[in-house]
Short mmCIF file of C-alpha atoms and ligand atoms in Angstrom, two decimals:
data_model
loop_
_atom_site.label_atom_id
_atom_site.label_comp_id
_atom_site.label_asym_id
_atom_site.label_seq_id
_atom_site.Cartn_x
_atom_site.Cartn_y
_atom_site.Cartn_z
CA UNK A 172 46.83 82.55 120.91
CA UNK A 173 49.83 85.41 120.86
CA UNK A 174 47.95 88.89 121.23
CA UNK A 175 48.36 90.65 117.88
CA UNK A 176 49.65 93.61 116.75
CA UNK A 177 48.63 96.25 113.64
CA UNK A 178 50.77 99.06 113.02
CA UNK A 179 49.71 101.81 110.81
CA UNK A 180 52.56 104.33 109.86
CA UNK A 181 51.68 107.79 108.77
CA UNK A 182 54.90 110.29 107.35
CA UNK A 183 58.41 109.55 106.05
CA UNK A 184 60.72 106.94 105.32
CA UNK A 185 62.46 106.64 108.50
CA UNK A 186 59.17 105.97 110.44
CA UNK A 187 58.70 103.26 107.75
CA UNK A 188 62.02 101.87 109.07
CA UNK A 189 60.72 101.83 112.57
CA UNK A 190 57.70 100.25 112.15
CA UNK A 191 59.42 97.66 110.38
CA UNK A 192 62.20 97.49 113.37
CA UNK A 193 59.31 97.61 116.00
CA UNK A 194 57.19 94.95 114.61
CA UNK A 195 60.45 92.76 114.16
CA UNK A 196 61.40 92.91 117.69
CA UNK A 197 57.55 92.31 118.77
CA UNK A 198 57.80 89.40 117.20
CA UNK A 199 61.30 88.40 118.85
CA UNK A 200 58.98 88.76 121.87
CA UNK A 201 55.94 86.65 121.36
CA UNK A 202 53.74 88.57 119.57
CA UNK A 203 52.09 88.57 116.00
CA UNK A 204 51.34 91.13 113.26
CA UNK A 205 47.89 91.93 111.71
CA UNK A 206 47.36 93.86 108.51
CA UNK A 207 43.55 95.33 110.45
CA UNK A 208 42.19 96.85 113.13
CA UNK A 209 39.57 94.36 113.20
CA UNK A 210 42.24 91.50 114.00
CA UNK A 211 44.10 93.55 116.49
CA UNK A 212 44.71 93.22 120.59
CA UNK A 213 47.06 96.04 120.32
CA UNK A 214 47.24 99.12 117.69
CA UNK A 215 50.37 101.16 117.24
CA UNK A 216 49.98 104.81 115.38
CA UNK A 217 53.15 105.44 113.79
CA UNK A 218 52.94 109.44 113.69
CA UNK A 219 54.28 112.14 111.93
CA UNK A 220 54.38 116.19 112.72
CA UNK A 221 56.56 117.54 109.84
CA UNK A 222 53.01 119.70 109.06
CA UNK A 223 50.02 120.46 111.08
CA UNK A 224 47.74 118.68 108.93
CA UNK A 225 50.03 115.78 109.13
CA UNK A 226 49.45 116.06 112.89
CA UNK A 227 45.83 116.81 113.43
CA UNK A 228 45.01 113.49 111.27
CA UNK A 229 46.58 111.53 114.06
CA UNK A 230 43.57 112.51 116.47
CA UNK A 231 40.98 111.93 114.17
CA UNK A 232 42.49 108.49 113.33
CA UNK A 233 42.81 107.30 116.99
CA UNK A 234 38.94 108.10 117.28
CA UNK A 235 38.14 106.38 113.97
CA UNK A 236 40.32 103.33 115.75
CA UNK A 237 38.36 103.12 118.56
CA UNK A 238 35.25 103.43 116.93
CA UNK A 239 35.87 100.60 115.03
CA UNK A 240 36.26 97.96 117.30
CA UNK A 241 33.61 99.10 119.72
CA UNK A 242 32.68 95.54 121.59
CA UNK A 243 36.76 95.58 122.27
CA UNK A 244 37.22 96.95 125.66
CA UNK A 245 40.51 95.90 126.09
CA UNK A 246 42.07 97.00 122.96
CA UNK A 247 45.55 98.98 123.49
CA UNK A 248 45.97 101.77 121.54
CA UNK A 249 49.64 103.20 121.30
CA UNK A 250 50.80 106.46 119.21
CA UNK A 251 54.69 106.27 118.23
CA UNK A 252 56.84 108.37 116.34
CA UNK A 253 57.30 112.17 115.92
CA UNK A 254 53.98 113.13 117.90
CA UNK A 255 54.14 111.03 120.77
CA UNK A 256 57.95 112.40 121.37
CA UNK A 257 56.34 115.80 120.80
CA UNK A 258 53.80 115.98 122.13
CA UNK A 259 54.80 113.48 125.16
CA UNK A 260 52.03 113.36 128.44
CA UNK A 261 49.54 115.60 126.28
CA UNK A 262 48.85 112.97 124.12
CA UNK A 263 46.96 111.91 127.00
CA UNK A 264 45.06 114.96 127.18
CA UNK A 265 44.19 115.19 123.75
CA UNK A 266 43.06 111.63 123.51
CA UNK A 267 42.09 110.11 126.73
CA UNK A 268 41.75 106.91 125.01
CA UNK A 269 45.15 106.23 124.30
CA UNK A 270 47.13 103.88 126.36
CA UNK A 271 50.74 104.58 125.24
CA UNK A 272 53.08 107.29 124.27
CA UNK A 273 56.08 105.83 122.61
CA UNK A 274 59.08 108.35 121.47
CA UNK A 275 61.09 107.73 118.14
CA UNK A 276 63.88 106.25 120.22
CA UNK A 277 62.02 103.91 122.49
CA UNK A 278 61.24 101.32 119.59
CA UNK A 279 63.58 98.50 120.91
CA UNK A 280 61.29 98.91 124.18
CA UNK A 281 57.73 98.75 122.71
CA UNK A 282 57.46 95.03 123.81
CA UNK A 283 58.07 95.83 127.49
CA UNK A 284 55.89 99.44 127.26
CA UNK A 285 53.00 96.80 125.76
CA UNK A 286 53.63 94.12 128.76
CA UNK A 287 53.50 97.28 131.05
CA UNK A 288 49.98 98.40 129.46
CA UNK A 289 48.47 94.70 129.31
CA UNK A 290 48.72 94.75 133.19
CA UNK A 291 46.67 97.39 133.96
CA UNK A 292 49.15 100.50 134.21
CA UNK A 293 47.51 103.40 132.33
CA UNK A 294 49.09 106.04 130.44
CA UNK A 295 52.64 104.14 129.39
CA UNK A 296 55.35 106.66 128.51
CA UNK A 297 58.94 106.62 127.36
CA UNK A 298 60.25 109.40 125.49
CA UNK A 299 63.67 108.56 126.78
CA UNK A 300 67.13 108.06 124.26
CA UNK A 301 67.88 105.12 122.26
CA UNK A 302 69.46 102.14 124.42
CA UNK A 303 73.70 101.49 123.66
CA UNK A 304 72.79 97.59 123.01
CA UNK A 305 69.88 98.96 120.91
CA UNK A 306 69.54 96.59 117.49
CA UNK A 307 68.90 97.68 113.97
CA UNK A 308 67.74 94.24 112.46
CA UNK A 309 64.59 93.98 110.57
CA UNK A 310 63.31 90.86 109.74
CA UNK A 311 62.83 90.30 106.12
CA UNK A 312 59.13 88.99 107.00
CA UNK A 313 58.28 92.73 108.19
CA UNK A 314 60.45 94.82 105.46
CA UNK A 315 57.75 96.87 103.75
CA UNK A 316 58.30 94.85 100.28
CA UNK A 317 59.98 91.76 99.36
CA UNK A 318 62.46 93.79 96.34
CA UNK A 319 63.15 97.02 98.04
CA UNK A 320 64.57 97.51 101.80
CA UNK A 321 65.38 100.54 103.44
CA UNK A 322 68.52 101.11 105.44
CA UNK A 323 69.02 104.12 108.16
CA UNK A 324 72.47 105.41 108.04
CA UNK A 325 71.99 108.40 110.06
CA UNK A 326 69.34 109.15 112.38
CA UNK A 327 68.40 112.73 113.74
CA UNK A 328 69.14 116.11 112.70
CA UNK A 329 71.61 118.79 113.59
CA UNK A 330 70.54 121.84 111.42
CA UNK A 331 67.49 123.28 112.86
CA UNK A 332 66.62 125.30 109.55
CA UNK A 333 63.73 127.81 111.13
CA UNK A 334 60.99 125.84 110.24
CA UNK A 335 61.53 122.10 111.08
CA UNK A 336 60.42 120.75 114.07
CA UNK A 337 62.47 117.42 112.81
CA UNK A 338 65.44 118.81 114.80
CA UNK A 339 63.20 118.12 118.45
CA UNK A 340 61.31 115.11 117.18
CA UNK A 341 63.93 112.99 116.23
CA UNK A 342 67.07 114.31 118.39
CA UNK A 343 70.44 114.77 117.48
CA UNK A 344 72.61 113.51 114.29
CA UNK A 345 73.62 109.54 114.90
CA UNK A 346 75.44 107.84 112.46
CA UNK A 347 75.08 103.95 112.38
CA UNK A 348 79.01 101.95 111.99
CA UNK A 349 79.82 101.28 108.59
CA UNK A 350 80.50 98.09 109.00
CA UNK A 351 77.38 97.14 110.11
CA UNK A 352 75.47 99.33 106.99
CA UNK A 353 77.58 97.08 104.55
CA UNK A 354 77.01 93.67 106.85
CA UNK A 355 73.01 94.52 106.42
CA UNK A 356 73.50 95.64 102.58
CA UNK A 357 74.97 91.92 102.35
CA UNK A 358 72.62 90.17 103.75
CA UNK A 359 69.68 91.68 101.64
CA UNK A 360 71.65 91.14 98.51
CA UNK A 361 71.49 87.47 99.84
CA UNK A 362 67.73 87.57 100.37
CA UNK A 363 67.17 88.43 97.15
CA UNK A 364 66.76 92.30 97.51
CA UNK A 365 67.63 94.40 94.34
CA UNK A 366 67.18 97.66 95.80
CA UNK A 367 67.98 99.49 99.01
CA UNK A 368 67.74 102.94 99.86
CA UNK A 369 70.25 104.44 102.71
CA UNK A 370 67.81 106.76 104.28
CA UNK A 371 68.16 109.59 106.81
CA UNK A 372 67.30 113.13 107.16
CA UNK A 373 70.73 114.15 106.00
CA UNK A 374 72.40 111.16 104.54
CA UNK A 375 75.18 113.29 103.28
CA UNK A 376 76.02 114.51 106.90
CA UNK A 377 77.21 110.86 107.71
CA UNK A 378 79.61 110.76 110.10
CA UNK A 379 80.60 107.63 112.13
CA UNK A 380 82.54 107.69 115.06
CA UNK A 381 84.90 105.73 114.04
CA UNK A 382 85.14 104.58 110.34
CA UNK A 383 85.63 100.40 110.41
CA UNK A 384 84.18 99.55 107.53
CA UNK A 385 85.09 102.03 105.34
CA UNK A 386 89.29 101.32 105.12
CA UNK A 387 90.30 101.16 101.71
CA UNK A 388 87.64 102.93 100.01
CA UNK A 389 88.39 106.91 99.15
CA UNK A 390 86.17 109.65 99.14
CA UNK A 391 86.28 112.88 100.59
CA UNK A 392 83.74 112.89 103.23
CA UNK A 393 82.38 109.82 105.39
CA UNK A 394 79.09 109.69 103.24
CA UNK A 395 81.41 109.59 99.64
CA UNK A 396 83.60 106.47 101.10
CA UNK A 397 80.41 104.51 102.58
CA UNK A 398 79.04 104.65 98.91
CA UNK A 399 82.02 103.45 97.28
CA UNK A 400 81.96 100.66 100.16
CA UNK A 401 78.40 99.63 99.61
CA UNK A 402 78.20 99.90 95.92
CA UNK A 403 81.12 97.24 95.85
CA UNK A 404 79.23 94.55 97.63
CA UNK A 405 77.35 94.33 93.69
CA UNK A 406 74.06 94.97 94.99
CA UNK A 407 71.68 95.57 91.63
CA UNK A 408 70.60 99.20 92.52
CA UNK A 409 71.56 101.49 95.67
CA UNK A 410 69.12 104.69 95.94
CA UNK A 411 69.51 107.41 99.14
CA UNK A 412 68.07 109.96 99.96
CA UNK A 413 67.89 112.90 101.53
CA UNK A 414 70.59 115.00 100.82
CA UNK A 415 71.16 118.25 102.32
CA UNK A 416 72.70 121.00 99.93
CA UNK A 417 75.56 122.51 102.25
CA UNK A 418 76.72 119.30 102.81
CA UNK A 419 76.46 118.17 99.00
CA UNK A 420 79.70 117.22 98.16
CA UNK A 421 80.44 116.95 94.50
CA UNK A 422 82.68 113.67 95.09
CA UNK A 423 79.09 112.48 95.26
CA UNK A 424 78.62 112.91 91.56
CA UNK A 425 81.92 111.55 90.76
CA UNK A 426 80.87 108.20 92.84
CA UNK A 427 78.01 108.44 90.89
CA UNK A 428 80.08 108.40 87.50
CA UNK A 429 81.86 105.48 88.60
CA UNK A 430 79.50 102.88 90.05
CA UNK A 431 76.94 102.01 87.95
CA UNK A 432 74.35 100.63 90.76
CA UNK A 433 74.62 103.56 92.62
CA UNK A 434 71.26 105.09 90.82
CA UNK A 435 70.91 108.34 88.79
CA UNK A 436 68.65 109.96 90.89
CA UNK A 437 69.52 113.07 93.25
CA UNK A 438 66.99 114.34 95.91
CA UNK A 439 68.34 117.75 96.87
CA UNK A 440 65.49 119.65 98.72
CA UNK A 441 66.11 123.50 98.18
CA UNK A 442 62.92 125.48 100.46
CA UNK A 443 63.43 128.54 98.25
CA UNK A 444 64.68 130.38 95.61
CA UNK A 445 65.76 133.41 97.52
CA UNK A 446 68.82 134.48 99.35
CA UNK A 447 66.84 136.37 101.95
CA UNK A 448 64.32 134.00 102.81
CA UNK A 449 67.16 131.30 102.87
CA UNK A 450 69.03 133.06 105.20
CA UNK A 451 65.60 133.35 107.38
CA UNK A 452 65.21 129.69 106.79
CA UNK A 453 68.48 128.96 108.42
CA UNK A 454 69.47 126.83 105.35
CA UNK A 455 72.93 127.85 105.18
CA UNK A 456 73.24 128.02 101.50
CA UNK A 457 73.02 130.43 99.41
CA UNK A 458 70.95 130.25 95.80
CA UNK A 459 74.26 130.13 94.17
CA UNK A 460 75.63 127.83 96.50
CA UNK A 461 72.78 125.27 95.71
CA UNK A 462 73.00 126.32 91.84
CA UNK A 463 76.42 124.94 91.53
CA UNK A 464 76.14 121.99 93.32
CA UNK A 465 73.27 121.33 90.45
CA UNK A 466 75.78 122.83 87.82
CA UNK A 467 77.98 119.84 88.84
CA UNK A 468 74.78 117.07 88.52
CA UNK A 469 73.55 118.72 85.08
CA UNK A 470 77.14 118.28 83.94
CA UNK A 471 77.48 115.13 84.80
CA UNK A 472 78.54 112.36 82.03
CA UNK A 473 75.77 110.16 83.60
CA UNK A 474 72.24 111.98 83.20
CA UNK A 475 70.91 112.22 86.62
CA UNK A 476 67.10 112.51 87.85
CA UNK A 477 67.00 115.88 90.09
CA UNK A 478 64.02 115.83 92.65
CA UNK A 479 63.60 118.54 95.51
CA UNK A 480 61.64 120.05 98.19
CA UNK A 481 59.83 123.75 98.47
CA UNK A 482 58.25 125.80 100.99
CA UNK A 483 56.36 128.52 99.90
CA UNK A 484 54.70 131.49 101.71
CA UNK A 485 57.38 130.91 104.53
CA UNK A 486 56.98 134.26 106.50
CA UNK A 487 57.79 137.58 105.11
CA UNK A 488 58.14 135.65 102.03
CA UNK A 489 57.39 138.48 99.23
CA UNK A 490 56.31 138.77 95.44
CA UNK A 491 60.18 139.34 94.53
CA UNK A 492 60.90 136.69 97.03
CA UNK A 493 58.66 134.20 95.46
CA UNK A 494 59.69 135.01 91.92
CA UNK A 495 63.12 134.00 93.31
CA UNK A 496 62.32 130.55 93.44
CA UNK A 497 60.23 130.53 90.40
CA UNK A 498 63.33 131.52 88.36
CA UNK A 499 65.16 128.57 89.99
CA UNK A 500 62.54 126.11 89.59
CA UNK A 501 62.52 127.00 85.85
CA UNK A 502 66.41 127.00 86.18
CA UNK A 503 66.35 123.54 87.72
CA UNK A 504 64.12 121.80 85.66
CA UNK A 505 63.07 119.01 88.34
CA UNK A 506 62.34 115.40 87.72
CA UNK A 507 59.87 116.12 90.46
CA UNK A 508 59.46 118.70 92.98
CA UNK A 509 57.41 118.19 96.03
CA UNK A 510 55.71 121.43 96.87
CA UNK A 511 54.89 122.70 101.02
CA UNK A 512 52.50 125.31 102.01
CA UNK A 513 54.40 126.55 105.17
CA UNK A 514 52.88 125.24 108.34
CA UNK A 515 53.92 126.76 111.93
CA UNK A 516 55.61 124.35 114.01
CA UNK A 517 55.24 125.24 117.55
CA UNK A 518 58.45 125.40 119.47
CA UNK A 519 60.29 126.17 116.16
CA UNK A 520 62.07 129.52 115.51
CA UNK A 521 59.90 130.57 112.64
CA UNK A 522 57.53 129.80 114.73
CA UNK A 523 57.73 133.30 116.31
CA UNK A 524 57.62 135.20 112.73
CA UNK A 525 55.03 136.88 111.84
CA UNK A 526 53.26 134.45 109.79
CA UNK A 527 52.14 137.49 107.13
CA UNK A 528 51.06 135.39 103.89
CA UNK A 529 47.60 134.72 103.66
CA UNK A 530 46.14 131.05 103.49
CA UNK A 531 44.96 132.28 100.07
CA UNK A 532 47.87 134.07 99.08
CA UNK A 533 49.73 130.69 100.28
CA UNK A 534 47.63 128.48 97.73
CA UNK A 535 48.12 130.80 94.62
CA UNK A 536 51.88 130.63 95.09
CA UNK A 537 51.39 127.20 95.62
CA UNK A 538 49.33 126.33 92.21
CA UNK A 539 51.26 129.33 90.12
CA UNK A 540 54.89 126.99 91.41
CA UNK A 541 53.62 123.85 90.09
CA UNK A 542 51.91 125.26 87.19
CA UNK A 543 56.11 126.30 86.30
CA UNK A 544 57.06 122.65 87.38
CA UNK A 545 54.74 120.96 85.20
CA UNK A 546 56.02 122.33 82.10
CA UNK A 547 59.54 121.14 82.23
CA UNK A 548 58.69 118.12 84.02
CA UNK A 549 56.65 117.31 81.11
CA UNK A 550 59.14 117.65 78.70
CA UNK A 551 61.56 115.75 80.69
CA UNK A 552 59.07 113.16 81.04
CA UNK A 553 58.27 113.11 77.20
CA UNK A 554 61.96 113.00 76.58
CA UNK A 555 61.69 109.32 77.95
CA UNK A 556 59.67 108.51 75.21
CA UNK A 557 61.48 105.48 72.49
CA UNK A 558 63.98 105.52 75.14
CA UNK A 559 64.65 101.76 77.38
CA UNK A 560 64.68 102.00 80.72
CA UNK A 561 65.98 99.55 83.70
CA UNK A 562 62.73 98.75 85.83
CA UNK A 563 62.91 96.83 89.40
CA UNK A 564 58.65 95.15 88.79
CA UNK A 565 57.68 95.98 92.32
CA UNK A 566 54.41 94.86 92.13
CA UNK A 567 50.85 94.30 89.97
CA UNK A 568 49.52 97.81 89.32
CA UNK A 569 46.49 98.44 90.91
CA UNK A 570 45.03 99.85 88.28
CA UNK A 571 45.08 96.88 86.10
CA UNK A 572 45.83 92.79 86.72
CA UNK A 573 47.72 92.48 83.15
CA UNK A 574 50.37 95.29 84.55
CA UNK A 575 53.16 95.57 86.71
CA UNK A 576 54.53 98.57 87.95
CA UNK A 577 58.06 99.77 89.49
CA UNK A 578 60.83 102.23 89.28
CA UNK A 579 63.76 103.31 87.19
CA UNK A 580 67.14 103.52 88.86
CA UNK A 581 65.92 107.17 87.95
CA UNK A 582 63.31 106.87 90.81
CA UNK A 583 60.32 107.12 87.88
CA UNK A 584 57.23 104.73 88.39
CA UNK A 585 57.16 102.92 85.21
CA UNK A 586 53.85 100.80 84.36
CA UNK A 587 53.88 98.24 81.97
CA UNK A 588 52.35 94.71 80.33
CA UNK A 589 53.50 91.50 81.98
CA UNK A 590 52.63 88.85 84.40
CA UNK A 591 53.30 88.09 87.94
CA UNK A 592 55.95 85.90 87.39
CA UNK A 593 58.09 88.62 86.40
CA UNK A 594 57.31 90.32 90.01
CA UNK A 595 60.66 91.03 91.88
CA UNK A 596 63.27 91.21 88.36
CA UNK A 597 64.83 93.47 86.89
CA UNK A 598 63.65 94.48 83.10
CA UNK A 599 64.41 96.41 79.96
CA UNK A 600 61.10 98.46 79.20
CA UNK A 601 60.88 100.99 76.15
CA UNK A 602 58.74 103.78 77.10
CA UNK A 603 55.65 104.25 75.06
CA UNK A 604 54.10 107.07 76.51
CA UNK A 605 54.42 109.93 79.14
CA UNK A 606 52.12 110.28 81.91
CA UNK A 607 51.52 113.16 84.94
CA UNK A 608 53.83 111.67 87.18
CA UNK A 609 54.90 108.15 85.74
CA UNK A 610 55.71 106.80 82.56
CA UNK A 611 53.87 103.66 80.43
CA UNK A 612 56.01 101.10 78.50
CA UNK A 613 56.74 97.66 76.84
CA UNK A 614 58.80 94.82 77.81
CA UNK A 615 61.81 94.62 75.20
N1 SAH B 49 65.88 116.55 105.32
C1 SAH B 49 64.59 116.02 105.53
C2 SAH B 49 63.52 117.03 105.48
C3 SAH B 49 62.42 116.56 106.32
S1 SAH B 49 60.95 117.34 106.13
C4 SAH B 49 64.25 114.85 104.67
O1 SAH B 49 64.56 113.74 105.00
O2 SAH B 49 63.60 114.99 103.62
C5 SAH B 49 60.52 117.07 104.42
C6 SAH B 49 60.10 118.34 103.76
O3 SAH B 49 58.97 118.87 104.41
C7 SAH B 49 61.14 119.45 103.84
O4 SAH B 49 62.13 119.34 102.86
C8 SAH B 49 60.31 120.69 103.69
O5 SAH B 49 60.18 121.06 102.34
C9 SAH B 49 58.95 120.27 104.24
N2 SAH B 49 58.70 120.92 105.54
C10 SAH B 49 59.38 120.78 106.69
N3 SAH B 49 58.88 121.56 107.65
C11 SAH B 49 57.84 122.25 107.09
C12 SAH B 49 56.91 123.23 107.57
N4 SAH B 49 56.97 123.70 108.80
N5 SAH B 49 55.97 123.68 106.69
C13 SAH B 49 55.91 123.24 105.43
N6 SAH B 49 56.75 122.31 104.94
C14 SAH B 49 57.72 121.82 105.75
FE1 F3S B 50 64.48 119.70 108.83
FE2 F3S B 50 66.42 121.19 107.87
FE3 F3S B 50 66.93 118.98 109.23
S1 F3S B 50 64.53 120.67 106.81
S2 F3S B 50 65.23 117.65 108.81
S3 F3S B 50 66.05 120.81 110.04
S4 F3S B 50 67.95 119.70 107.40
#
């Protein structure tokens, strides 16, 4: 019988995208995926470290691992991702029961660092750089859902705003060729797939090194033209995400405004509200700066779906500073807003700030911000109400087997009545009522 493999990822889309890469090429070499521990020869941790609670739950989850399969003596246990690049050899330390470190660019290698462990060596490592020959392709048997794929345009970040260790865990900025984005896009439109999502820290900081691919299409920066080139392959819906503000240009709109599978949904993360603690963050922009790149989304003849990203009690972060952002939150009026109590990141610049806000002082910021949110997310969210909606049905709801659920090209879970045999189209649904965070409907 082929040893088997379970892979458990923990974090963001792009170590989604691994796990699906790493458990394609484990299969290219022999081996087979489990959806337990229970089944499993070999487990694989696929890690995150953006926060420190993010990280610690990695150690308890390797001991609740272990624990589980306590007659299996020779079960491997191997963390991946952005702790095991971290946090390299002291992984080893930390957990003495772990038998592999494996960095976010050694995934093509995981079948050999496995081999390596099944023979007896103890403590595998490789926290060493992608591979030239490396390969991107992702069986559609391991995508994480049969509708929806994720493609990685970009690996890596270049900014190193103050407080992200994302810079050091996942390297420098890598753009994949165009050509080979829009050869993939094709081949899931093929399959069947009616979504993708380019993903990357920074999609709009694309940047091949040489643009095959992309001739004929304009656009005034890489990221605008490889758009225009995917959204003319006629793929049903094209979502990407995440978009960094300085780099937000407003030919992004207009591609937008042209292409009508290139979804209305924007994910601009902003951190804060204020100039000073923006310039502390490293963002480089400005409150204004970020205000009329919205400007130019708000305006916009399509309506688009505005998410973003906050950090509050960053250090020296003060009353005034933190009214800041609660004047542009209210100025924003998000779709969504996903809301961060800082966390120190060791080996970070902002690491060495005086971290001055109190826990407590951290969580009333924290409540007071999404207190603000709520209000006009609820009224966008009401506005939905009568209105019809284009929903991709993902999947039965969990909550109940007579619904499905799914997004809008808007990026809004919609829930509504209808069987399975719907599972995987694309619908009209009128929206009945507004939810928290999603919206209920019927089938038109
Ligand atoms: N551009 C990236 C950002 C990665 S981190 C992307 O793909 O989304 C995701 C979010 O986590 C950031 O936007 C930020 O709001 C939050 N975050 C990052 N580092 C943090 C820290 N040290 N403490 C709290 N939140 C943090
Ligand atoms: Fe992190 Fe800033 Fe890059 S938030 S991922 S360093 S853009």
């Amino acid at each position: 019988m082929k040893p088997r493999v379970y892979i458990e990822t923990f974090g963001c889309q792009m170590n989604v995208a691994d796990s699906e890469r790493a458990a394609t090429g484990l299969r290219a070499s022999g081996y087979d995926l489990c959806q337990s521990i229970d089944e499993a020869d070999v487990v694989l941790l696929n890690t995150c470290s953006v926060r420190e609670k993010a990280e610690r739950k990695v150690y308890t989850r390797i001991g609740e691992v272990r624990a589980a399969r306590p007659d299996k003596r020779d079960l491997l246990v191997g963390v991946m991702g952005c702790v095991a690049q971290l946090e390299g050899e002291a992984v080893f330390e930390h957990a003495s029961s772990v038998n592999m470190v494996i960095g976010t660019r050694a995934t093509d290698r995981i079948p050999v660092l496995i081999e390596r462990a099944r023979e007896g060596e103890r403590r595998v490592l490789d926290l060493g750089e992608r591979g030239e020959q490396d390969s991107w392709d992702v069986s559609p048997v391991e995508r994480h859902s049969p509708h929806v794929a994720f493609i990685p345009i970009i690996e890596g970040c270049n900014k190193f705003c103050s407080f992200c260790i994302v810079p050091y865990s996942r390297g420098r900025e890598k753009s994949r060729p165009a050509s080979e984005i829009v050869a993939e896009t094709r081949r899931l439109q093929a399959l069947g797939y009616k979504e993708i999502h380019l993903i990357g820290q920074n999609v709009n900081s694309y940047r091949p090194r040489v643009e095959d691919g992309l001739e004929g299409f304009t656009g005034a920066t890489p990221f605008c033209r490889l758009l225009r080139a995917v959204a003319a392959t006629g793929l049903p819906r094209i979502k990407f995400t995440t978009s960094f503000p300085r780099d937000f240009h407003p030919d992004i709109v207009t591609a937008l405004e042209e292409n009508p599978n290139l979804c209305d949904w924007v994910h601009l993360p902003v951190q804060s509200g204020s100039d000073r603690i923006l310039k502390l963050m490293r963002r480089g922009h400005k409150r204004s700066d970020y205000l009329e790149r919205i400007q130019r989304i708000k305006n916009s003849s399509r309506r688009l779906a505005l998410t973003s990203d906050i950090i509050v009690g960053f250090p020296g972060e003060t009353d005034e500073d933190f009214h800041e952002t609660v004047t542009l939150v209210q100025e924003c009026e998000y779709d969504s807003l996903y809301i961060f109590k800082y966390s120190k990141r060791a080996g970070t610049p902002a690491a060495e700030f005086h971290d001055n806000v109190p826990e407590t002082e951290k969580t009333a910021r924290f409540l007071e911000l999404e207190k603000v949110h709520r209000a006009a997310q609820e009224k966008i969210y009401r506005s939905y109400v009568g209105r019809k909606l284009s929903v991709l049905a993902e999947r039965q709801s969990s909550r109940s087997e007579s619904d499905l659920t799914g997004h809008s090209t808007c990026h809004k879970v919609v829930n509504f009545k209808g069987d399975n045999s719907l599972e995987g189209e694309i619908v009209d649904v009128v929206v009945t009522e507004a939810k928290t965070n999603s919206l209920y409907g019927s089938l038109v």
